[in-house]
Amino acid sequence: MTQEQINIADMQCWLFRLAQQKWNISADYCNKLFEKYDLLGYISDCYDILHLSSYQHALQDLEEILKSKGVKIP
């Protein structure tokens, strides 16, 4: 595993946990959202841009993706 892959996985883990806390949802439901809308793929694909801002900003991007798909964020 390269250093960049480790960094991407780290960001994915942090954003998953932050989403779970902010949205006050279970890990199971959070996982379903991340899988259904390929949020981990988005984080991986956009890592070069996302890592330049805060995790809070990256989480806002995930929220916008979900809202555009009609998902109501608690």
PDB file of C-alpha atoms in Angstrom, residues 15-25 30 33-34 37 39 42-43 50 55-74:
ATOM      1  CA  LEU A  15     -15.209  11.202   7.237  1.00  0.00           C
ATOM      2  CA  PHE A  16     -17.262   8.070   7.914  1.00  0.00           C
ATOM      3  CA  ARG A  17     -16.945   8.629  11.660  1.00  0.00           C
ATOM      4  CA  LEU A  18     -17.639  12.373  11.401  1.00  0.00           C
ATOM      5  CA  ALA A  19     -20.724  11.702   9.274  1.00  0.00           C
ATOM      6  CA  GLN A  20     -21.993   9.149  11.766  1.00  0.00           C
ATOM      7  CA  GLN A  21     -21.575  11.606  14.641  1.00  0.00           C
ATOM      8  CA  LYS A  22     -22.894  14.729  12.893  1.00  0.00           C
ATOM      9  CA  TRP A  23     -25.881  12.988  11.345  1.00  0.00           C
ATOM     10  CA  ASN A  24     -26.527  10.996  14.548  1.00  0.00           C
ATOM     11  CA  ILE A  25     -26.936   7.708  12.688  1.00  0.00           C
ATOM     12  CA  CYS A  30     -23.971   5.274   7.600  1.00  0.00           C
ATOM     13  CA  LEU A  33     -25.371   5.510   2.631  1.00  0.00           C
ATOM     14  CA  PHE A  34     -21.662   5.389   1.859  1.00  0.00           C
ATOM     15  CA  TYR A  37     -23.916   6.597  -3.104  1.00  0.00           C
ATOM     16  CA  LEU A  39     -19.018   8.143  -1.058  1.00  0.00           C
ATOM     17  CA  TYR A  42     -15.824  10.012  -4.255  1.00  0.00           C
ATOM     18  CA  ILE A  43     -13.332  10.566  -1.448  1.00  0.00           C
ATOM     19  CA  LEU A  50     -10.379  17.215  -0.543  1.00  0.00           C
ATOM     20  CA  TYR A  55     -12.575  17.363   7.101  1.00  0.00           C
ATOM     21  CA  GLN A  56     -15.605  19.523   7.908  1.00  0.00           C
ATOM     22  CA  HIS A  57     -15.521  20.999   4.430  1.00  0.00           C
ATOM     23  CA  ALA A  58     -15.140  17.542   2.887  1.00  0.00           C
ATOM     24  CA  LEU A  59     -18.113  16.362   4.969  1.00  0.00           C
ATOM     25  CA  GLN A  60     -20.151  19.259   3.584  1.00  0.00           C
ATOM     26  CA  ASP A  61     -19.302  18.005   0.093  1.00  0.00           C
ATOM     27  CA  LEU A  62     -20.642  14.564   1.018  1.00  0.00           C
ATOM     28  CA  GLU A  63     -23.807  16.156   2.381  1.00  0.00           C
ATOM     29  CA  GLU A  64     -24.296  18.051  -0.879  1.00  0.00           C
ATOM     30  CA  ILE A  65     -23.926  14.841  -2.865  1.00  0.00           C
ATOM     31  CA  LEU A  66     -26.547  13.128  -0.728  1.00  0.00           C
ATOM     32  CA  LYS A  67     -28.925  16.095  -0.878  1.00  0.00           C
ATOM     33  CA  SER A  68     -28.620  16.183  -4.675  1.00  0.00           C
ATOM     34  CA  LYS A  69     -29.715  12.533  -4.670  1.00  0.00           C
ATOM     35  CA  GLY A  70     -32.750  13.348  -2.526  1.00  0.00           C
ATOM     36  CA  VAL A  71     -31.367  11.975   0.732  1.00  0.00           C
ATOM     37  CA  LYS A  72     -32.479  13.894   3.798  1.00  0.00           C
ATOM     38  CA  ILE A  73     -29.592  14.486   6.156  1.00  0.00           C
ATOM     39  CA  PRO A  74     -30.684  14.620   9.802  1.00  0.00           C
TER      40      PRO A  74
END
